PDB file of C-alpha atoms in Angstrom:
ATOM      1  CA  MET I   1     -17.311 -53.264   7.941  1.00  0.00           C
ATOM      2  CA  THR I   2     -20.296 -54.207  10.086  1.00  0.00           C
ATOM      3  CA  ASP I   3     -23.597 -52.357  10.254  1.00  0.00           C
ATOM      4  CA  THR I   4     -22.666 -51.035  13.707  1.00  0.00           C
ATOM      5  CA  GLN I   5     -19.743 -49.205  12.091  1.00  0.00           C
ATOM      6  CA  ARG I   6     -22.070 -47.453   9.660  1.00  0.00           C
ATOM      7  CA  PRO I   7     -23.517 -44.488  11.557  1.00  0.00           C
ATOM      8  CA  THR I   8     -27.127 -43.663  10.806  1.00  0.00           C
ATOM      9  CA  PRO I   9     -28.832 -40.335  11.563  1.00  0.00           C
ATOM     10  CA  PRO I  10     -29.861 -38.928  13.915  1.00  0.00           C
ATOM     11  CA  MET I  11     -26.309 -38.385  15.138  1.00  0.00           C
ATOM     12  CA  PRO I  12     -25.588 -37.534  18.799  1.00  0.00           C
ATOM     13  CA  ASP I  13     -25.280 -33.860  19.727  1.00  0.00           C
ATOM     14  CA  GLN I  14     -21.663 -32.778  19.237  1.00  0.00           C
ATOM     15  CA  GLN I  15     -20.253 -29.445  18.253  1.00  0.00           C
ATOM     16  CA  GLN I  16     -16.587 -28.569  18.041  1.00  0.00           C
ATOM     17  CA  GLU I  17     -14.783 -25.279  17.714  1.00  0.00           C
ATOM     18  CA  GLN I  18     -14.169 -24.022  14.221  1.00  0.00           C
ATOM     19  CA  THR I  19     -12.071 -26.016  11.792  1.00  0.00           C
ATOM     20  CA  PRO I  20      -9.789 -27.839  12.026  1.00  0.00           C
ATOM     21  CA  GLY I  21     -11.806 -30.265  14.113  1.00  0.00           C
ATOM     22  CA  ARG I  22     -10.511 -33.202  16.120  1.00  0.00           C
ATOM     23  CA  THR I  23     -11.197 -36.921  15.833  1.00  0.00           C
ATOM     24  CA  ALA I  24     -11.240 -37.905  19.524  1.00  0.00           C
ATOM     25  CA  PRO I  25     -14.519 -36.161  20.534  1.00  0.00           C
ATOM     26  CA  MET I  26     -16.528 -37.568  17.607  1.00  0.00           C
ATOM     27  CA  ASP I  27     -19.468 -39.886  18.360  1.00  0.00           C
ATOM     28  CA  PRO I  28     -19.509 -42.365  16.755  1.00  0.00           C
ATOM     29  CA  GLN I  29     -15.811 -42.574  15.991  1.00  0.00           C
ATOM     30  CA  PRO I  30     -14.916 -42.452  12.298  1.00  0.00           C
ATOM     31  CA  ASP I  31     -13.656 -45.696  10.777  1.00  0.00           C
ATOM     32  CA  HIS I  32     -10.412 -45.100   8.873  1.00  0.00           C
ATOM     33  CA  GLY I  33      -9.772 -48.774   8.232  1.00  0.00           C
ATOM     34  CA  GLU I  34      -7.601 -49.221  11.302  1.00  0.00           C
ATOM     35  CA  GLU I  35      -8.955 -52.711  11.903  1.00  0.00           C
ATOM     36  CA  SER I  36     -10.482 -53.541   8.541  1.00  0.00           C
ATOM     37  CA  TYR I  37      -8.313 -52.434   5.621  1.00  0.00           C
ATOM     38  CA  VAL I  38      -6.113 -55.216   4.256  1.00  0.00           C
ATOM     39  CA  GLY I  39      -3.483 -54.335   1.674  1.00  0.00           C
ATOM     40  CA  SER I  40      -2.172 -56.444  -1.188  1.00  0.00           C
ATOM     41  CA  GLY I  41       0.972 -54.632  -2.363  1.00  0.00           C
ATOM     42  CA  ARG I  42      -0.747 -52.494  -4.989  1.00  0.00           C
ATOM     43  CA  LEU I  43       1.459 -49.464  -4.189  1.00  0.00           C
ATOM     44  CA  ALA I  44       4.653 -51.310  -3.284  1.00  0.00           C
ATOM     45  CA  GLY I  45       7.714 -49.062  -3.390  1.00  0.00           C
ATOM     46  CA  LYS I  46       5.791 -45.844  -4.063  1.00  0.00           C
ATOM     47  CA  ALA I  47       6.128 -42.554  -2.181  1.00  0.00           C
ATOM     48  CA  ALA I  48       3.117 -40.312  -1.593  1.00  0.00           C
ATOM     49  CA  ILE I  49       2.148 -36.903  -0.256  1.00  0.00           C
ATOM     50  CA  ILE I  50      -1.273 -36.543   1.383  1.00  0.00           C
ATOM     51  CA  THR I  51      -2.396 -33.062   2.390  1.00  0.00           C
ATOM     52  CA  GLY I  52      -4.911 -32.989   5.208  1.00  0.00           C
ATOM     53  CA  GLY I  53      -3.551 -36.412   6.087  1.00  0.00           C
ATOM     54  CA  ASP I  54      -4.016 -36.123   9.838  1.00  0.00           C
ATOM     55  CA  SER I  55      -7.678 -37.141  10.033  1.00  0.00           C
ATOM     56  CA  GLY I  56     -10.827 -38.013   8.112  1.00  0.00           C
ATOM     57  CA  ILE I  57     -10.395 -39.044   4.496  1.00  0.00           C
ATOM     58  CA  GLY I  58      -6.702 -38.163   4.619  1.00  0.00           C
ATOM     59  CA  ARG I  59      -6.039 -40.551   7.508  1.00  0.00           C
ATOM     60  CA  ALA I  60      -7.942 -43.359   5.810  1.00  0.00           C
ATOM     61  CA  VAL I  61      -5.963 -42.848   2.605  1.00  0.00           C
ATOM     62  CA  ALA I  62      -2.673 -42.787   4.539  1.00  0.00           C
ATOM     63  CA  ILE I  63      -3.498 -46.076   6.278  1.00  0.00           C
ATOM     64  CA  ALA I  64      -4.590 -47.696   3.022  1.00  0.00           C
ATOM     65  CA  PHE I  65      -1.542 -46.460   1.099  1.00  0.00           C
ATOM     66  CA  ALA I  66       0.821 -47.715   3.807  1.00  0.00           C
ATOM     67  CA  ARG I  67      -0.805 -51.140   3.880  1.00  0.00           C
ATOM     68  CA  GLU I  68      -0.483 -51.254   0.098  1.00  0.00           C
ATOM     69  CA  GLY I  69       3.275 -50.614   0.424  1.00  0.00           C
ATOM     70  CA  ALA I  70       3.726 -46.826   0.101  1.00  0.00           C
ATOM     71  CA  ASP I  71       5.706 -44.405   2.253  1.00  0.00           C
ATOM     72  CA  VAL I  72       3.663 -41.321   3.150  1.00  0.00           C
ATOM     73  CA  LEU I  73       4.273 -37.667   3.937  1.00  0.00           C
ATOM     74  CA  ILE I  74       1.361 -36.391   6.017  1.00  0.00           C
ATOM     75  CA  SER I  75       0.816 -32.666   5.559  1.00  0.00           C
ATOM     76  CA  TYR I  76      -1.491 -30.977   8.078  1.00  0.00           C
ATOM     77  CA  LEU I  77      -2.230 -27.585   9.654  1.00  0.00           C
ATOM     78  CA  ASN I  78      -1.763 -27.901  13.429  1.00  0.00           C
ATOM     79  CA  GLU I  79      -3.629 -31.020  14.584  1.00  0.00           C
ATOM     80  CA  ASP I  80      -0.529 -32.654  16.083  1.00  0.00           C
ATOM     81  CA  GLU I  81      -2.338 -35.342  18.075  1.00  0.00           C
ATOM     82  CA  ASP I  82      -4.338 -36.544  15.081  1.00  0.00           C
ATOM     83  CA  ALA I  83      -1.283 -36.425  12.818  1.00  0.00           C
ATOM     84  CA  ARG I  84       0.805 -38.487  15.237  1.00  0.00           C
ATOM     85  CA  GLU I  85      -1.951 -41.099  15.388  1.00  0.00           C
ATOM     86  CA  THR I  86      -2.052 -41.323  11.599  1.00  0.00           C
ATOM     87  CA  GLY I  87       1.723 -41.607  11.486  1.00  0.00           C
ATOM     88  CA  ARG I  88       1.599 -44.419  14.040  1.00  0.00           C
ATOM     89  CA  TRP I  89      -0.716 -46.469  11.812  1.00  0.00           C
ATOM     90  CA  VAL I  90       1.540 -45.885   8.795  1.00  0.00           C
ATOM     91  CA  GLU I  91       4.580 -47.077  10.744  1.00  0.00           C
ATOM     92  CA  GLU I  92       2.692 -50.086  12.104  1.00  0.00           C
ATOM     93  CA  ALA I  93       2.181 -51.084   8.473  1.00  0.00           C
ATOM     94  CA  GLY I  94       5.970 -51.091   8.106  1.00  0.00           C
ATOM     95  CA  ARG I  95       6.206 -47.916   6.041  1.00  0.00           C
ATOM     96  CA  LYS I  96       7.870 -44.557   6.606  1.00  0.00           C
ATOM     97  CA  ALA I  97       5.717 -41.702   7.890  1.00  0.00           C
ATOM     98  CA  VAL I  98       6.860 -38.078   7.665  1.00  0.00           C
ATOM     99  CA  LEU I  99       4.733 -35.487   9.504  1.00  0.00           C
ATOM    100  CA  LEU I 100       4.853 -31.882   8.334  1.00  0.00           C
ATOM    101  CA  ALA I 101       2.739 -29.157   9.966  1.00  0.00           C
ATOM    102  CA  GLY I 102       2.094 -25.822   8.279  1.00  0.00           C
ATOM    103  CA  ASP I 103      -0.374 -23.564   6.516  1.00  0.00           C
ATOM    104  CA  ILE I 104      -0.858 -24.436   2.841  1.00  0.00           C
ATOM    105  CA  THR I 105      -2.124 -20.932   2.107  1.00  0.00           C
ATOM    106  CA  ASP I 106       1.565 -19.954   2.405  1.00  0.00           C
ATOM    107  CA  PRO I 107       3.159 -20.505  -1.027  1.00  0.00           C
ATOM    108  CA  ALA I 108       6.545 -21.203   0.559  1.00  0.00           C
ATOM    109  CA  HIS I 109       5.050 -24.023   2.620  1.00  0.00           C
ATOM    110  CA  CYS I 110       3.531 -25.571  -0.526  1.00  0.00           C
ATOM    111  CA  ASN I 111       7.030 -25.849  -1.955  1.00  0.00           C
ATOM    112  CA  GLU I 112       8.366 -27.138   1.375  1.00  0.00           C
ATOM    113  CA  ILE I 113       5.897 -30.046   1.355  1.00  0.00           C
ATOM    114  CA  VAL I 114       7.186 -31.304  -1.973  1.00  0.00           C
ATOM    115  CA  GLU I 115      10.869 -30.699  -1.260  1.00  0.00           C
ATOM    116  CA  ARG I 116      10.616 -32.503   2.081  1.00  0.00           C
ATOM    117  CA  ALA I 117       8.956 -35.533   0.481  1.00  0.00           C
ATOM    118  CA  VAL I 118      11.632 -35.787  -2.198  1.00  0.00           C
ATOM    119  CA  GLN I 119      14.355 -35.354   0.436  1.00  0.00           C
ATOM    120  CA  GLU I 120      12.891 -38.074   2.687  1.00  0.00           C
ATOM    121  CA  PHE I 121      11.857 -40.597   0.033  1.00  0.00           C
ATOM    122  CA  GLY I 122      14.124 -39.849  -2.917  1.00  0.00           C
ATOM    123  CA  ARG I 123      11.124 -39.917  -5.237  1.00  0.00           C
ATOM    124  CA  LEU I 124       7.499 -38.817  -5.576  1.00  0.00           C
ATOM    125  CA  ASP I 125       4.951 -41.107  -7.193  1.00  0.00           C
ATOM    126  CA  VAL I 126       1.580 -39.999  -5.819  1.00  0.00           C
ATOM    127  CA  LEU I 127       0.202 -36.607  -4.780  1.00  0.00           C
ATOM    128  CA  VAL I 128      -3.128 -36.513  -2.965  1.00  0.00           C
ATOM    129  CA  ASN I 129      -4.430 -32.947  -2.679  1.00  0.00           C
ATOM    130  CA  ASN I 130      -6.998 -33.504   0.045  1.00  0.00           C
ATOM    131  CA  ALA I 131      -6.775 -30.624   2.539  1.00  0.00           C
ATOM    132  CA  ALA I 132      -9.834 -28.376   2.570  1.00  0.00           C
ATOM    133  CA  TYR I 133     -11.550 -25.615   4.488  1.00  0.00           C
ATOM    134  CA  GLN I 134     -15.283 -24.968   4.739  1.00  0.00           C
ATOM    135  CA  MET I 135     -17.745 -23.019   6.847  1.00  0.00           C
ATOM    136  CA  THR I 136     -21.530 -22.846   6.653  1.00  0.00           C
ATOM    137  CA  TYR I 137     -23.235 -19.507   5.986  1.00  0.00           C
ATOM    138  CA  PRO I 138     -26.963 -18.962   5.353  1.00  0.00           C
ATOM    139  CA  SER I 139     -26.498 -15.805   3.234  1.00  0.00           C
ATOM    140  CA  LEU I 140     -23.945 -14.063   1.018  1.00  0.00           C
ATOM    141  CA  GLU I 141     -23.976 -11.044   3.330  1.00  0.00           C
ATOM    142  CA  GLU I 142     -22.414 -13.128   6.104  1.00  0.00           C
ATOM    143  CA  ILE I 143     -19.425 -14.177   3.980  1.00  0.00           C
ATOM    144  CA  SER I 144     -16.591 -11.679   4.313  1.00  0.00           C
ATOM    145  CA  ASP I 145     -13.946 -11.072   1.666  1.00  0.00           C
ATOM    146  CA  GLU I 146     -11.423 -12.655   4.021  1.00  0.00           C
ATOM    147  CA  GLU I 147     -13.555 -15.791   4.416  1.00  0.00           C
ATOM    148  CA  TRP I 148     -14.049 -16.149   0.655  1.00  0.00           C
ATOM    149  CA  ASP I 149     -10.325 -15.679  -0.030  1.00  0.00           C
ATOM    150  CA  LYS I 150      -9.319 -18.127   2.720  1.00  0.00           C
ATOM    151  CA  THR I 151     -11.560 -20.820   1.261  1.00  0.00           C
ATOM    152  CA  PHE I 152     -10.126 -20.380  -2.231  1.00  0.00           C
ATOM    153  CA  ASP I 153      -6.514 -20.064  -1.050  1.00  0.00           C
ATOM    154  CA  THR I 154      -6.810 -23.284   0.958  1.00  0.00           C
ATOM    155  CA  ASN I 155      -8.836 -25.422  -1.409  1.00  0.00           C
ATOM    156  CA  ILE I 156      -7.665 -24.512  -4.910  1.00  0.00           C
ATOM    157  CA  GLY I 157      -4.765 -22.036  -4.608  1.00  0.00           C
ATOM    158  CA  ALA I 158      -2.678 -24.431  -2.537  1.00  0.00           C
ATOM    159  CA  MET I 159      -3.612 -27.319  -4.831  1.00  0.00           C
ATOM    160  CA  PHE I 160      -2.238 -25.433  -7.819  1.00  0.00           C
ATOM    161  CA  ARG I 161       1.007 -24.510  -6.042  1.00  0.00           C
ATOM    162  CA  ILE I 162       1.687 -27.964  -4.574  1.00  0.00           C
ATOM    163  CA  THR I 163       0.926 -29.624  -7.904  1.00  0.00           C
ATOM    164  CA  ARG I 164       3.186 -27.195  -9.774  1.00  0.00           C
ATOM    165  CA  ALA I 165       6.024 -27.992  -7.383  1.00  0.00           C
ATOM    166  CA  ALA I 166       5.381 -31.754  -7.497  1.00  0.00           C
ATOM    167  CA  VAL I 167       5.190 -32.293 -11.247  1.00  0.00           C
ATOM    168  CA  LYS I 168       8.884 -31.607 -11.868  1.00  0.00           C
ATOM    169  CA  HIS I 169       9.752 -34.521  -9.567  1.00  0.00           C
ATOM    170  CA  MET I 170       7.238 -36.982 -11.018  1.00  0.00           C
ATOM    171  CA  LYS I 171       8.050 -39.623 -13.603  1.00  0.00           C
ATOM    172  CA  PRO I 172       5.812 -41.443 -16.087  1.00  0.00           C
ATOM    173  CA  GLY I 173       3.301 -43.549 -14.190  1.00  0.00           C
ATOM    174  CA  ALA I 174       2.875 -40.993 -11.400  1.00  0.00           C
ATOM    175  CA  SER I 175      -0.597 -40.068 -10.193  1.00  0.00           C
ATOM    176  CA  ILE I 176      -2.208 -36.881  -8.910  1.00  0.00           C
ATOM    177  CA  ILE I 177      -5.500 -37.319  -7.055  1.00  0.00           C
ATOM    178  CA  ASN I 178      -7.530 -34.270  -6.059  1.00  0.00           C
ATOM    179  CA  THR I 179     -10.423 -34.350  -3.605  1.00  0.00           C
ATOM    180  CA  THR I 180     -13.412 -32.562  -5.075  1.00  0.00           C
ATOM    181  CA  SER I 181     -16.959 -33.129  -3.754  1.00  0.00           C
ATOM    182  CA  ILE I 182     -20.530 -33.891  -4.697  1.00  0.00           C
ATOM    183  CA  ASN I 183     -20.855 -30.125  -4.187  1.00  0.00           C
ATOM    184  CA  ALA I 184     -19.071 -29.609  -7.497  1.00  0.00           C
ATOM    185  CA  ASP I 185     -22.179 -30.933  -9.273  1.00  0.00           C
ATOM    186  CA  HIS I 186     -24.855 -30.378  -6.623  1.00  0.00           C
ATOM    187  CA  PRO I 187     -23.799 -27.232  -4.730  1.00  0.00           C
ATOM    188  CA  ASN I 188     -25.117 -26.783  -1.212  1.00  0.00           C
ATOM    189  CA  PRO I 189     -26.194 -23.127  -0.941  1.00  0.00           C
ATOM    190  CA  GLY I 190     -25.023 -22.977   2.668  1.00  0.00           C
ATOM    191  CA  LEU I 191     -21.540 -23.960   1.510  1.00  0.00           C
ATOM    192  CA  ILE I 192     -21.360 -21.681  -1.514  1.00  0.00           C
ATOM    193  CA  ALA I 193     -17.680 -20.718  -1.135  1.00  0.00           C
ATOM    194  CA  TYR I 194     -16.607 -24.315  -0.519  1.00  0.00           C
ATOM    195  CA  ALA I 195     -18.818 -25.644  -3.313  1.00  0.00           C
ATOM    196  CA  SER I 196     -17.361 -23.103  -5.738  1.00  0.00           C
ATOM    197  CA  THR I 197     -13.837 -24.284  -4.979  1.00  0.00           C
ATOM    198  CA  LYS I 198     -14.868 -27.883  -5.517  1.00  0.00           C
ATOM    199  CA  GLY I 199     -16.170 -27.024  -8.971  1.00  0.00           C
ATOM    200  CA  ALA I 200     -12.863 -25.298  -9.675  1.00  0.00           C
ATOM    201  CA  ILE I 201     -10.961 -28.393  -8.510  1.00  0.00           C
ATOM    202  CA  GLN I 202     -12.872 -30.599 -10.915  1.00  0.00           C
ATOM    203  CA  ASN I 203     -12.172 -28.214 -13.791  1.00  0.00           C
ATOM    204  CA  PHE I 204      -8.505 -27.854 -12.801  1.00  0.00           C
ATOM    205  CA  THR I 205      -8.107 -31.637 -12.731  1.00  0.00           C
ATOM    206  CA  GLY I 206      -9.672 -32.070 -16.157  1.00  0.00           C
ATOM    207  CA  GLY I 207      -7.270 -29.539 -17.648  1.00  0.00           C
ATOM    208  CA  LEU I 208      -4.335 -31.004 -15.748  1.00  0.00           C
ATOM    209  CA  ALA I 209      -5.005 -34.500 -17.100  1.00  0.00           C
ATOM    210  CA  GLN I 210      -4.691 -33.172 -20.639  1.00  0.00           C
ATOM    211  CA  LEU I 211      -1.695 -31.008 -19.870  1.00  0.00           C
ATOM    212  CA  LEU I 212       0.311 -33.835 -18.279  1.00  0.00           C
ATOM    213  CA  ALA I 213      -0.703 -36.728 -20.527  1.00  0.00           C
ATOM    214  CA  GLU I 214       2.436 -36.533 -22.672  1.00  0.00           C
ATOM    215  CA  LYS I 215       4.550 -36.726 -19.499  1.00  0.00           C
ATOM    216  CA  GLY I 216       2.807 -39.948 -18.525  1.00  0.00           C
ATOM    217  CA  ILE I 217       1.387 -38.378 -15.352  1.00  0.00           C
ATOM    218  CA  ARG I 218      -2.280 -39.011 -14.585  1.00  0.00           C
ATOM    219  CA  ALA I 219      -4.679 -36.624 -12.803  1.00  0.00           C
ATOM    220  CA  ASN I 220      -8.076 -37.585 -11.401  1.00  0.00           C
ATOM    221  CA  CYS I 221     -10.660 -36.529  -8.808  1.00  0.00           C
ATOM    222  CA  VAL I 222     -12.496 -38.306  -6.054  1.00  0.00           C
ATOM    223  CA  ALA I 223     -15.865 -36.711  -5.283  1.00  0.00           C
ATOM    224  CA  PRO I 224     -17.085 -37.739  -1.823  1.00  0.00           C
ATOM    225  CA  GLY I 225     -20.621 -37.221  -0.651  1.00  0.00           C
ATOM    226  CA  PRO I 226     -21.346 -36.878   3.084  1.00  0.00           C
ATOM    227  CA  ILE I 227     -18.391 -38.485   4.889  1.00  0.00           C
ATOM    228  CA  TRP I 228     -18.131 -38.628   8.695  1.00  0.00           C
ATOM    229  CA  THR I 229     -15.001 -36.563   9.451  1.00  0.00           C
ATOM    230  CA  PRO I 230     -14.023 -33.864  11.998  1.00  0.00           C
ATOM    231  CA  LEU I 231     -14.880 -31.222   9.409  1.00  0.00           C
ATOM    232  CA  ILE I 232     -18.586 -31.923   9.994  1.00  0.00           C
ATOM    233  CA  PRO I 233     -19.085 -31.174  13.723  1.00  0.00           C
ATOM    234  CA  SER I 234     -16.551 -28.324  13.518  1.00  0.00           C
ATOM    235  CA  THR I 235     -18.120 -26.430  10.596  1.00  0.00           C
ATOM    236  CA  MET I 236     -21.830 -27.237  10.473  1.00  0.00           C
ATOM    237  CA  PRO I 237     -24.718 -26.130  12.714  1.00  0.00           C
ATOM    238  CA  PRO I 238     -26.188 -28.676  15.184  1.00  0.00           C
ATOM    239  CA  GLU I 239     -29.233 -29.603  13.098  1.00  0.00           C
ATOM    240  CA  LYS I 240     -27.077 -30.311  10.031  1.00  0.00           C
ATOM    241  CA  VAL I 241     -24.757 -32.496  12.094  1.00  0.00           C
ATOM    242  CA  LYS I 242     -27.684 -34.382  13.605  1.00  0.00           C
ATOM    243  CA  ASN I 243     -29.108 -35.266  10.184  1.00  0.00           C
ATOM    244  CA  PHE I 244     -25.794 -35.571   8.361  1.00  0.00           C
ATOM    245  CA  GLY I 245     -25.990 -38.096   5.526  1.00  0.00           C
ATOM    246  CA  LYS I 246     -29.759 -38.496   5.699  1.00  0.00           C
ATOM    247  CA  GLN I 247     -30.186 -36.788   2.321  1.00  0.00           C
ATOM    248  CA  VAL I 248     -28.503 -39.474   0.179  1.00  0.00           C
ATOM    249  CA  PRO I 249     -30.235 -42.652  -1.002  1.00  0.00           C
ATOM    250  CA  MET I 250     -28.289 -44.827   1.468  1.00  0.00           C
ATOM    251  CA  LYS I 251     -29.637 -42.566   4.267  1.00  0.00           C
ATOM    252  CA  ARG I 252     -26.318 -42.409   6.127  1.00  0.00           C
ATOM    253  CA  PRO I 253     -22.890 -40.774   5.963  1.00  0.00           C
ATOM    254  CA  GLY I 254     -19.981 -42.734   4.580  1.00  0.00           C
ATOM    255  CA  GLN I 255     -16.990 -43.699   6.670  1.00  0.00           C
ATOM    256  CA  PRO I 256     -13.534 -42.457   5.605  1.00  0.00           C
ATOM    257  CA  VAL I 257     -12.386 -46.020   4.852  1.00  0.00           C
ATOM    258  CA  GLU I 258     -15.215 -46.314   2.330  1.00  0.00           C
ATOM    259  CA  VAL I 259     -13.633 -43.496   0.325  1.00  0.00           C
ATOM    260  CA  ALA I 260     -10.005 -44.589   0.633  1.00  0.00           C
ATOM    261  CA  VAL I 261     -10.356 -47.505  -1.785  1.00  0.00           C
ATOM    262  CA  SER I 262     -10.946 -45.059  -4.648  1.00  0.00           C
ATOM    263  CA  TYR I 263      -7.640 -43.298  -3.973  1.00  0.00           C
ATOM    264  CA  VAL I 264      -5.811 -46.620  -3.884  1.00  0.00           C
ATOM    265  CA  MET I 265      -7.228 -47.594  -7.250  1.00  0.00           C
ATOM    266  CA  LEU I 266      -6.330 -44.255  -8.857  1.00  0.00           C
ATOM    267  CA  ALA I 267      -2.821 -44.321  -7.373  1.00  0.00           C
ATOM    268  CA  SER I 268      -2.110 -47.859  -8.575  1.00  0.00           C
ATOM    269  CA  ASP I 269      -0.565 -48.896 -11.876  1.00  0.00           C
ATOM    270  CA  GLU I 270      -3.802 -50.754 -12.576  1.00  0.00           C
ATOM    271  CA  ALA I 271      -5.387 -47.370 -13.359  1.00  0.00           C
ATOM    272  CA  SER I 272      -2.843 -46.610 -16.094  1.00  0.00           C
ATOM    273  CA  TYR I 273      -5.508 -45.508 -18.622  1.00  0.00           C
ATOM    274  CA  ILE I 274      -7.649 -43.520 -16.183  1.00  0.00           C
ATOM    275  CA  SER I 275      -6.996 -39.779 -16.269  1.00  0.00           C
ATOM    276  CA  GLY I 276      -9.342 -36.812 -16.206  1.00  0.00           C
ATOM    277  CA  ALA I 277     -11.973 -38.856 -14.364  1.00  0.00           C
ATOM    278  CA  THR I 278     -14.124 -38.085 -11.345  1.00  0.00           C
ATOM    279  CA  ILE I 279     -14.908 -41.042  -9.092  1.00  0.00           C
ATOM    280  CA  ALA I 280     -18.127 -40.438  -7.155  1.00  0.00           C
ATOM    281  CA  VAL I 281     -18.340 -41.900  -3.626  1.00  0.00           C
ATOM    282  CA  THR I 282     -21.714 -40.487  -2.686  1.00  0.00           C
ATOM    283  CA  GLY I 283     -23.973 -43.104  -1.106  1.00  0.00           C
ATOM    284  CA  GLY I 284     -26.121 -43.353  -4.200  1.00  0.00           C
ATOM    285  CA  SER I 285     -26.421 -39.681  -5.230  1.00  0.00           C
ATOM    286  CA  PRO I 286     -25.569 -39.648  -8.937  1.00  0.00           C
ATOM    287  CA  ILE I 287     -22.924 -37.450 -10.520  1.00  0.00           C
ATOM    288  CA  ILE I 288     -23.610 -37.653 -14.244  1.00  0.00           C
TER     289      ILE I 288
END
């Protein structure tokens, strides 16, 4: 990746409607590894589910997994254009892409995601729980009960249900990777609902790693810092978008491809003794 592909604040003015955001209007465009990620067969023959796989980190992980040899089910809400683009990159890598739209706050859809993957691939080796919802609020009084519940249902409730459905299809050597956040350790007060779910995800993953160890199934977290995805211009106020990433030691947001390598490592057989871990991808902000 060249320096010109590493966006540095101030970012251009750009606001989108509320989440889910779209990739096409973003300036600069996120780098998902379309032209840069080179695989080496580390996930050859594996089958994976990626929730929120249409854009952002999810798209970068899907591209990386496909180039490492995995077939991918891309779960997403309703961003059909973005999902089709992700699927195109997976297929260009010579792997099978299955697109499945739906709301993961619906327990029946959580089960559908897993059943469809097993039906299409005949196996399930990797589950990436990546889909998330956030909105920025300056005070508790502005957060409604409905908003709080939606954030938890999307970010941790769905994760529990999809994982519960997936585990019965997973064999020893399988890997579950949950996307937490730097907010789990350094909560942003303007994202208090989102940050609370990310702390819950980290705790859930730590318990899960212990619970599944005897089955030979690993569970880990990736904790991104500020990453340049459609979630940013669609959920943050203009000033936050303009200065996005400026707060970390590297003084810039990360690109989705810069996060994807962590998921590849955790999904691979090379990580056979890593479980219960949190991998920080934060531009220099420590998680200790």
